mmCIF file of C-alpha atoms in Angstrom:
data_model
loop_
_atom_site.group_PDB
_atom_site.id
_atom_site.type_symbol
_atom_site.label_atom_id
_atom_site.label_comp_id
_atom_site.label_asym_id
_atom_site.label_seq_id
_atom_site.Cartn_x
_atom_site.Cartn_y
_atom_site.Cartn_z
ATOM 1 C CA MET A 1 11.677 29.632 19.484
ATOM 2 C CA ASN A 2 8.651 30.657 21.518
ATOM 3 C CA PHE A 3 7.643 33.065 18.702
ATOM 4 C CA ILE A 4 7.445 30.194 16.205
ATOM 5 C CA PHE A 5 5.422 27.985 18.576
ATOM 6 C CA ASP A 6 2.993 30.800 19.391
ATOM 7 C CA PHE A 7 2.619 31.664 15.716
ATOM 8 C CA PHE A 8 1.615 28.147 14.649
ATOM 9 C CA HIS A 9 -0.329 27.351 17.807
ATOM 10 C CA SER A 10 -2.735 30.260 17.325
ATOM 11 C CA GLN A 11 -3.550 29.406 13.692
ATOM 12 C CA THR A 12 -6.834 27.786 12.635
ATOM 13 C CA PHE A 13 -7.872 26.257 9.327
ATOM 14 C CA THR A 14 -11.457 25.894 8.129
ATOM 15 C CA SER A 15 -12.959 24.574 4.914
ATOM 16 C CA GLY A 16 -13.581 28.152 3.712
ATOM 17 C CA ASP A 17 -9.843 28.728 3.660
ATOM 18 C CA LEU A 18 -9.418 26.220 0.811
ATOM 19 C CA ALA A 19 -10.764 28.732 -1.732
ATOM 20 C CA VAL A 20 -8.307 31.339 -0.471
ATOM 21 C CA VAL A 21 -5.425 28.877 -0.742
ATOM 22 C CA ALA A 22 -6.505 27.921 -4.278
ATOM 23 C CA LEU A 23 -6.713 31.585 -5.340
ATOM 24 C CA LEU A 24 -3.319 32.374 -3.850
ATOM 25 C CA THR A 25 -1.833 29.351 -5.620
ATOM 26 C CA VAL A 26 -3.183 30.545 -8.985
ATOM 27 C CA LEU A 27 -1.923 34.096 -8.380
ATOM 28 C CA GLU A 28 1.494 32.806 -7.341
ATOM 29 C CA GLY A 29 1.664 30.750 -10.518
ATOM 30 C CA LEU A 30 0.790 33.757 -12.675
ATOM 31 C CA LEU A 31 3.411 35.892 -10.962
ATOM 32 C CA SER A 32 5.993 33.148 -11.405
ATOM 33 C CA ILE A 33 5.278 33.010 -15.145
ATOM 34 C CA ASP A 34 5.649 36.788 -15.355
ATOM 35 C CA ASN A 35 8.961 36.675 -13.482
ATOM 36 C CA ALA A 36 10.250 33.855 -15.700
ATOM 37 C CA LEU A 37 9.394 35.785 -18.879
ATOM 38 C CA VAL A 38 11.140 38.943 -17.688
ATOM 39 C CA LEU A 39 14.163 36.954 -16.528
ATOM 40 C CA GLY A 40 14.298 35.164 -19.879
ATOM 41 C CA LEU A 41 14.142 38.438 -21.800
ATOM 42 C CA LEU A 42 16.930 39.908 -19.700
ATOM 43 C CA ALA A 43 19.110 36.816 -20.052
ATOM 44 C CA LYS A 44 18.565 36.746 -23.823
ATOM 45 C CA ARG A 45 20.731 39.863 -24.149
ATOM 46 C CA LEU A 46 23.720 38.054 -22.662
ATOM 47 C CA PRO A 47 26.175 35.883 -24.595
ATOM 48 C CA LYS A 48 25.084 32.235 -24.972
ATOM 49 C CA HIS A 49 27.618 30.890 -22.450
ATOM 50 C CA GLN A 50 26.276 33.238 -19.732
ATOM 51 C CA GLN A 51 22.536 32.782 -20.320
ATOM 52 C CA GLY A 52 22.176 29.526 -18.377
ATOM 53 C CA TRP A 53 24.112 30.899 -15.423
ATOM 54 C CA ALA A 54 22.047 34.103 -15.405
ATOM 55 C CA LEU A 55 18.739 32.176 -15.503
ATOM 56 C CA ASN A 56 19.779 29.853 -12.661
ATOM 57 C CA PHE A 57 21.127 32.703 -10.560
ATOM 58 C CA GLY A 58 17.977 34.758 -11.136
ATOM 59 C CA LEU A 59 15.675 31.892 -10.200
ATOM 60 C CA ILE A 60 17.613 31.129 -7.032
ATOM 61 C CA LEU A 61 17.561 34.781 -5.981
ATOM 62 C CA ALA A 62 13.818 34.993 -6.724
ATOM 63 C CA VAL A 63 13.107 32.034 -4.422
ATOM 64 C CA VAL A 64 15.367 33.410 -1.681
ATOM 65 C CA PHE A 65 13.708 36.824 -1.939
ATOM 66 C CA ARG A 66 10.246 35.263 -1.651
ATOM 67 C CA PHE A 67 11.180 33.445 1.542
ATOM 68 C CA ILE A 68 12.629 36.632 2.995
ATOM 69 C CA ALA A 69 9.532 38.628 1.967
ATOM 70 C CA ILE A 70 7.150 36.055 3.475
ATOM 71 C CA PHE A 71 9.129 35.965 6.727
ATOM 72 C CA MET A 72 9.258 39.760 6.949
ATOM 73 C CA ALA A 73 5.530 40.092 6.192
ATOM 74 C CA SER A 74 4.614 37.558 8.885
ATOM 75 C CA PHE A 75 6.924 39.347 11.309
ATOM 76 C CA LEU A 76 5.576 42.838 10.538
ATOM 77 C CA LEU A 77 1.927 41.785 10.685
ATOM 78 C CA ARG A 78 2.313 41.076 14.392
ATOM 79 C CA TRP A 79 2.068 44.831 15.063
ATOM 80 C CA THR A 80 -1.277 46.606 14.778
ATOM 81 C CA TRP A 81 0.267 49.941 13.792
ATOM 82 C CA VAL A 82 1.966 48.308 10.784
ATOM 83 C CA LYS A 83 -1.384 46.859 9.643
ATOM 84 C CA LEU A 84 -3.067 50.257 10.057
ATOM 85 C CA PHE A 85 -0.277 52.034 8.188
ATOM 86 C CA GLY A 86 -0.331 49.468 5.370
ATOM 87 C CA GLY A 87 -4.103 49.618 5.116
ATOM 88 C CA GLY A 88 -4.014 53.376 4.928
#
């Protein structure tokens, strides 16, 4: 629990960060559209009675994976060597 408190306590937010948040929101939207198109094309190959289930299952897994990826990225970025390795 101390990790979560320290993580949020050390964060700052300035007015310059609003442009970054806006850009990330646009990029996230574009990636979501891309994922939805690919998922739709894959589900189209299935029989009609399975298409709805496949779309719902794919969307749920995509959201779960994003939360896991965001958590893992925030966890890994705590170490300097990981940032250096990723930057290299």
